[in-house]
Coordinates of C-alpha atoms and ligand atoms in Angstrom, one line a residue:
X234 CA 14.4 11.8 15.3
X235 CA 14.4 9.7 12.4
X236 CA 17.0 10.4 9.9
X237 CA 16.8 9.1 6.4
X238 CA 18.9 12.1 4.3
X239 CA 20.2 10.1 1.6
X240 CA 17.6 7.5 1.6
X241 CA 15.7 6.6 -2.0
X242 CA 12.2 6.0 -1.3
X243 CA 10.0 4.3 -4.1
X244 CA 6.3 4.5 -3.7
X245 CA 3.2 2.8 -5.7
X246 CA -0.4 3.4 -5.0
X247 CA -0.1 7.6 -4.9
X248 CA -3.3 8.5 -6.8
X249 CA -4.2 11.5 -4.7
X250 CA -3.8 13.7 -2.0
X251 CA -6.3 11.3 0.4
X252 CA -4.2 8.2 -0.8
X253 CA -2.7 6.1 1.7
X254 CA 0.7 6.4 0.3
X255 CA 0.1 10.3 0.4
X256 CA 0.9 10.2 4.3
X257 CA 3.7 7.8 3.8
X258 CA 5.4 9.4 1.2
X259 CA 5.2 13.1 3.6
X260 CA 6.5 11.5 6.7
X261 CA 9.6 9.9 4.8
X262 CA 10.0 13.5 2.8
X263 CA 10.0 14.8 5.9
X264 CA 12.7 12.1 7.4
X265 CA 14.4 13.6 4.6
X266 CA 13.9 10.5 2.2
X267 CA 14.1 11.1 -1.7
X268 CA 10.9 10.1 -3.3
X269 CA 10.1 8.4 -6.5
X270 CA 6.5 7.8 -7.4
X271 CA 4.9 5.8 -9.7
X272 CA 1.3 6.3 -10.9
X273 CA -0.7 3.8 -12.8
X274 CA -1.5 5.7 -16.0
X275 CA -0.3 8.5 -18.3
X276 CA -3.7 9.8 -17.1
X277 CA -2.0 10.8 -13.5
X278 CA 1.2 11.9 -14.9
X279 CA 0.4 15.4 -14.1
X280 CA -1.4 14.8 -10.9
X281 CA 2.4 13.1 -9.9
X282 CA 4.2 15.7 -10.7
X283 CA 1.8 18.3 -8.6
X284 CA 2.3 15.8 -5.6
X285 CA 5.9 15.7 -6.2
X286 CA 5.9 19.3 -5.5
X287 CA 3.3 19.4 -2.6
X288 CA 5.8 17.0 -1.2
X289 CA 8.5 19.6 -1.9
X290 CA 10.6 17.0 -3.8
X291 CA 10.9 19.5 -7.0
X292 CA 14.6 18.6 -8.6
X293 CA 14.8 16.2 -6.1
X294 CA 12.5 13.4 -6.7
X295 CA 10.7 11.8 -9.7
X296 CA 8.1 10.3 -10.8
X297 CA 7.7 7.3 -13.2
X298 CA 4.1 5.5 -15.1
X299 CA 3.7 2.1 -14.4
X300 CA 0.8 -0.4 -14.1
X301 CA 1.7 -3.3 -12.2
X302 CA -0.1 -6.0 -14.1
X303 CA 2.3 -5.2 -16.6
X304 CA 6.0 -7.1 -16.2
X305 CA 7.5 -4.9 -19.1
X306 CA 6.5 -2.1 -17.3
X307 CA 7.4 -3.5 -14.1
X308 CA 11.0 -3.7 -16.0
X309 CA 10.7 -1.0 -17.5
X310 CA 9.8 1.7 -14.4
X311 CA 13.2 -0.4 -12.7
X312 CA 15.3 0.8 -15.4
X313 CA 14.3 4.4 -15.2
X314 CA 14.8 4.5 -11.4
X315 CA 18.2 3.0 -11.3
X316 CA 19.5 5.0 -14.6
X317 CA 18.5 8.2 -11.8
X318 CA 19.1 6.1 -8.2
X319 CA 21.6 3.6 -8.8
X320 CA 20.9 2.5 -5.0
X321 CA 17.4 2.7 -3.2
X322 CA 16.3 1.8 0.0
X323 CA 12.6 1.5 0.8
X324 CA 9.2 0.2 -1.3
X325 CA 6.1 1.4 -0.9
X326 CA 3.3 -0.9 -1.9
X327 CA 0.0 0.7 -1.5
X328 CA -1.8 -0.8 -4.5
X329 CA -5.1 -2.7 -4.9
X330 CA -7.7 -3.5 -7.0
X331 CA -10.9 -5.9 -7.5
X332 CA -13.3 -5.4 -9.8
X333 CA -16.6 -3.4 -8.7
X334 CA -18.7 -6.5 -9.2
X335 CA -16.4 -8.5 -6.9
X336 CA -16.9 -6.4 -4.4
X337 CA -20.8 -5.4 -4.6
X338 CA -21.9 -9.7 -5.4
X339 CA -22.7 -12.5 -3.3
X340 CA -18.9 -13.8 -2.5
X341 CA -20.1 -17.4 -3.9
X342 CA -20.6 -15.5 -7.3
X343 CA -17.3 -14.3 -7.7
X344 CA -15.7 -15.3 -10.9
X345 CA -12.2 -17.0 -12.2
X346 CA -11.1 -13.6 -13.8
X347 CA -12.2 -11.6 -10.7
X348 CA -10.5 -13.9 -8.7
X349 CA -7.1 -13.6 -11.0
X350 CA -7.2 -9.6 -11.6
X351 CA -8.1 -9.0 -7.5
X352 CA -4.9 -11.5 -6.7
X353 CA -2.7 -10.0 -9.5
X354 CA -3.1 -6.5 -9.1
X355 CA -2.9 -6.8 -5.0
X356 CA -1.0 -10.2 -4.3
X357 CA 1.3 -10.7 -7.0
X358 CA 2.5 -7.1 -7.4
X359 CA 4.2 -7.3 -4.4
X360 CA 6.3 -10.6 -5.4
X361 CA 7.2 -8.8 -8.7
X362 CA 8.2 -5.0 -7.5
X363 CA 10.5 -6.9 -4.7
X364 CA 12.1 -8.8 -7.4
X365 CA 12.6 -5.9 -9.4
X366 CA 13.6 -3.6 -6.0
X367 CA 15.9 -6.0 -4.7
X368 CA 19.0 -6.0 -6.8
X369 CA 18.6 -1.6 -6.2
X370 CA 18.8 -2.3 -2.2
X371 CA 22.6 -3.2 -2.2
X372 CA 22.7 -1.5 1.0
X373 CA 19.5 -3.9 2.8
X374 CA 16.5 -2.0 2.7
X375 CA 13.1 -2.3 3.9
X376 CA 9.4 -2.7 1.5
X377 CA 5.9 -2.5 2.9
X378 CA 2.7 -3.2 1.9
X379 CA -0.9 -1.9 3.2
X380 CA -3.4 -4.5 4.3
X381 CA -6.9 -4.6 6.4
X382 CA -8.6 -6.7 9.1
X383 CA -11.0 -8.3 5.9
X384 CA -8.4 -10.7 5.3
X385 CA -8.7 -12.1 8.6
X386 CA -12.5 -12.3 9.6
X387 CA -15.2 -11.5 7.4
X388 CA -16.7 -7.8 6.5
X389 CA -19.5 -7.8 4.3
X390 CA -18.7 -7.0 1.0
X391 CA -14.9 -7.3 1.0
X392 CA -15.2 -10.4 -0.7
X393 CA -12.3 -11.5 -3.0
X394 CA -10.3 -8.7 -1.9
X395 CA -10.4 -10.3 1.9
X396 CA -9.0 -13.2 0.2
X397 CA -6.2 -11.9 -1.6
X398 CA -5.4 -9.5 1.9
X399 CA -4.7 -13.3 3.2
X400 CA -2.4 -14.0 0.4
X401 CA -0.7 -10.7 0.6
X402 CA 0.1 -11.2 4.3
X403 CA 1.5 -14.7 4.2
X404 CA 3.2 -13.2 0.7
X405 CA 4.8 -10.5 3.3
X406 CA 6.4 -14.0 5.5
X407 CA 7.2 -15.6 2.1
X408 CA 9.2 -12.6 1.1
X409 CA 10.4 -11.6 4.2
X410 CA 12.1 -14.9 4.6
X411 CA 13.3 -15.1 1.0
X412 CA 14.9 -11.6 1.4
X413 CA 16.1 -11.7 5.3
X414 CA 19.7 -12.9 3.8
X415 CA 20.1 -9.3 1.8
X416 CA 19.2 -7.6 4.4
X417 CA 16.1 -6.7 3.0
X418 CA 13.1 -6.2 5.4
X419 CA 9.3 -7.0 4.5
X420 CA 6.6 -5.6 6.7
X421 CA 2.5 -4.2 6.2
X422 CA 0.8 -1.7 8.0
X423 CA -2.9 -3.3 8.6
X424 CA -5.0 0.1 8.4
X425 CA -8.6 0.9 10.0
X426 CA -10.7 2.2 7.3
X427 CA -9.8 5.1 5.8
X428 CA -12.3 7.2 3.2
X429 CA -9.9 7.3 -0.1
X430 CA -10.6 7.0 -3.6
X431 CA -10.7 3.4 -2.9
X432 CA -13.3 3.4 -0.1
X433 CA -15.5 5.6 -2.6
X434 CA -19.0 4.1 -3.6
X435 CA -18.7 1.5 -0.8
X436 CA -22.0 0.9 0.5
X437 CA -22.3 0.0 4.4
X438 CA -18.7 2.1 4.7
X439 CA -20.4 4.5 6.9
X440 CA -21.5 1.5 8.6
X441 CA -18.1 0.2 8.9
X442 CA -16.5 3.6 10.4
X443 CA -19.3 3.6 12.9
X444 CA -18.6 0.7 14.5
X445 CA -15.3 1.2 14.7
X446 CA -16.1 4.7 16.7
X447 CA -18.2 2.1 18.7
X448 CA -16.2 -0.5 19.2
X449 CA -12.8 0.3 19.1
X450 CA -10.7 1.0 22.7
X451 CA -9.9 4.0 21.1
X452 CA -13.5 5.2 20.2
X453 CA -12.4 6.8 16.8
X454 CA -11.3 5.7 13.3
X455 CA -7.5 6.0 12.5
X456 CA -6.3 9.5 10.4
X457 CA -4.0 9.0 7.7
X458 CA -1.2 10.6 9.0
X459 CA -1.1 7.9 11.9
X460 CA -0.4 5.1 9.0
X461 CA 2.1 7.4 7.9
X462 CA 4.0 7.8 11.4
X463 CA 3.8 3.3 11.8
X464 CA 4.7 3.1 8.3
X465 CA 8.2 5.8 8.2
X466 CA 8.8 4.1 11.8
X467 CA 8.4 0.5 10.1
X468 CA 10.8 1.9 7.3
X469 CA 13.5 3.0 9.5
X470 CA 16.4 1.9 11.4
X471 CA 14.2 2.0 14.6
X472 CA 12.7 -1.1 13.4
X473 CA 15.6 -3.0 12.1
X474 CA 14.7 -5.7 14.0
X475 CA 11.0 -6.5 12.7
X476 CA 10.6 -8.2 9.2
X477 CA 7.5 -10.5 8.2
X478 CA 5.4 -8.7 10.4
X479 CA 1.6 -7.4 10.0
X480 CA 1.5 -4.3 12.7
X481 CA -2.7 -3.1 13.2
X482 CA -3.1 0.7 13.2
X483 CA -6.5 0.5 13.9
X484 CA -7.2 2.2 16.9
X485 CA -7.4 -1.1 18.3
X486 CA -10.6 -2.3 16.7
X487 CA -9.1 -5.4 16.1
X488 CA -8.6 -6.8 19.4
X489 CA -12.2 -6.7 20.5
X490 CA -14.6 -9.6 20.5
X491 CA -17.6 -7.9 20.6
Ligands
NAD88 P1 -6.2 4.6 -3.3 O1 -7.2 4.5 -4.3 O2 -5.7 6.0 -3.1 O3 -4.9 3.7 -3.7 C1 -4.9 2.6 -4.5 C2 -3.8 2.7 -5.5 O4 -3.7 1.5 -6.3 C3 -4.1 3.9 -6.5 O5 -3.0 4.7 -6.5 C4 -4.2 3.2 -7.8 O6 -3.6 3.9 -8.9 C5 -3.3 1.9 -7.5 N1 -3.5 0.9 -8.5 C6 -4.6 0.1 -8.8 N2 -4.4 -0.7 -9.8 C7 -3.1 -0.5 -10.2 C8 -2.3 -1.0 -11.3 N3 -2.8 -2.0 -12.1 N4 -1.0 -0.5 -11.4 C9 -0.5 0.4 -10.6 N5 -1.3 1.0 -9.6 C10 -2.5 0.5 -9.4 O7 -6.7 3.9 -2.0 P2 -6.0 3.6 -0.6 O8 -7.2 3.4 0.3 O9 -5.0 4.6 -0.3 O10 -5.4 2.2 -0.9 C11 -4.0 1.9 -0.7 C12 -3.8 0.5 0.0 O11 -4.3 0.6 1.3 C13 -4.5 -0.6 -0.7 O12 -3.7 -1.8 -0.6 C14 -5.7 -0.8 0.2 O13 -6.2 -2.2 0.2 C15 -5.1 -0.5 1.5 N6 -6.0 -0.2 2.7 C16 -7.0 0.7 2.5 C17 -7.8 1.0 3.6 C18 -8.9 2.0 3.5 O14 -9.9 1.9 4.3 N7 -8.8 3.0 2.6 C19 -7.7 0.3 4.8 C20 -6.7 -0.7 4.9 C21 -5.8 -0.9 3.8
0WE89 O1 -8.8 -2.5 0.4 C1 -9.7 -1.7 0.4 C2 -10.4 -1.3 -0.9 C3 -9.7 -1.9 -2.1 C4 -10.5 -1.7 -3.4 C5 -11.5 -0.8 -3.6 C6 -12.1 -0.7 -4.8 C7 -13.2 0.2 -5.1 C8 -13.4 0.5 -6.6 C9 -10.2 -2.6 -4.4 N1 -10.8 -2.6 -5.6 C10 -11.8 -1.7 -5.8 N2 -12.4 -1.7 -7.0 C11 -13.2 -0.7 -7.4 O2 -13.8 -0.7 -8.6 N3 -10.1 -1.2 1.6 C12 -9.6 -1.7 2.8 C13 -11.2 -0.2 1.7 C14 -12.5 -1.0 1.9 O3 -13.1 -1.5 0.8 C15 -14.2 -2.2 1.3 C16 -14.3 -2.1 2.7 C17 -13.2 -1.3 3.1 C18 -12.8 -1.0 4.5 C19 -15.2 -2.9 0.6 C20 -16.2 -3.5 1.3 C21 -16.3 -3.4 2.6 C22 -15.3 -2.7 3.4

């Protein structure tokens, strides 16, 4: 069983109860990890608070806005977590963003400032909220990221955001290597395709899931909750051996040729 009572878990990306992060953030609750969340806008201050709750962390955890484009806010969202948690141990980076067009266009279209807000919001947040995270994990401490299989081999319609999954796994050796003397570990869970908020309005995703029921060894897509269970293991002392890796929990679709 894995044990992380005491444990300060900060998460970003938790927009909703199909997030990504959602299944993370239940399966370290449930390791018995302290959550902090962090939502994008005053808009989902609420909606935090109510999934604070669902993930029975009422006078427990807490939840703070940030948007990570922002460095003040970056700052700022640091300083309110360590005037509460003085020491943390895990980061949860499930954040990304491209703009519509960037992702609906002919790739050879895509623009200067879709390029920069697809690589900022996705790439660069990572290098920024370990900076920040770092000084908090006096104790070593682990950070992950979610990725997917577009930044290695083309899916149509991914686009920019397959290149900036590129950057944000060599960003995951960069950091892990830049971090390995605090003890800090720096991992990603590459996911199947998952229908979130993200996935929504996706042509061809239907398509997608398909031929992963097709193709995969394992003849389904991945659940949630099975990122979760990689990602709490990844986060734990089970894996305190692993840093700068990308681990697939994708049924296994990526290994196939055809
Ligand atoms: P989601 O929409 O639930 O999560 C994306 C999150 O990014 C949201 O919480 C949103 O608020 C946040 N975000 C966007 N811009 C932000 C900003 N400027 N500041 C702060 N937060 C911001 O969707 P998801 O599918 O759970 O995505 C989470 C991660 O998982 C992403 O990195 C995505 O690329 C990755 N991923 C998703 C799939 C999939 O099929 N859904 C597969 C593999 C990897
Ligand atoms: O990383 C992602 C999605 C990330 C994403 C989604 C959106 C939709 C809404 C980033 N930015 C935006 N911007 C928006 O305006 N995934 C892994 C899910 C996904 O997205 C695809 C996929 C898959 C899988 C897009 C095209 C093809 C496949």
């Amino acid at each position: 069983m894995i044990d992380l009572k005491g444990k300060v878990a900060v998460v970003f990306g938790l927009a909703n109860k199909r997030s990504i992060a959602y299944s993370v953030a239940q399966k370290l609750a449930e390791a018995g990890a302290t959550l902090v969340l962090s939502y994008q806008s005053e808009r989902l201050q609420r909606e935090a608070e109510e999934l604070l709750e669902d993930l029975g962390q009422t006078g427990t955890g807490r939840a703070f806005q940030c948007d990570v484009s922002r460095d003040e806010e970056i700052d700022a969202v640091f300083a309110q977590i360590a005037a509460v948690f003085p020491k943390i141990d895990i980061l949860i980076h499930s954040v990304a963003f491209a703009p519509a067009d960037a992702l609906k266009n002919d790739f050879l279209l895509t623009s200067r400032e879709d390029f920069r807000i697809a690589h900022d919001i996705s790439v660069y947040s990572l290098i920024a909220l370990a900076r920040a995270a770092a000084p908090l994990m006096t104790d070593g401490g682990s950070i992950l990221t979610l990725t997917y299989y577009g930044g290695e081999k083309v899916f149509p319609n991914y686009n920019v955001m397959g290149v900036a999954k590129a950057a944000l796994e060599s960003t995951v050796r960069y950091l892990a290597a830049s971090l390995g003397v605090k003890n800090i570990r720096v991992n990603a869970v590459s996911a199947g395709p998952i229908r979130t908020l993200a996935a929504r309005g996706i042509g061809d995703f239907n398509q997608i899931l398909d031929a992963v029921t097709l193709r995969a060894p394992l003849h389904r897509n991945v659940e949630q909750i099975e990122v979760g269970n990689t990602a709490l293991f990844l986060c734990s002392p089970l894996a305190s051996g692993i840093t700068g890796e990308i681990t697939f929990v994708d049924c296994g679709f990526n290994i196939t040729g055809i």
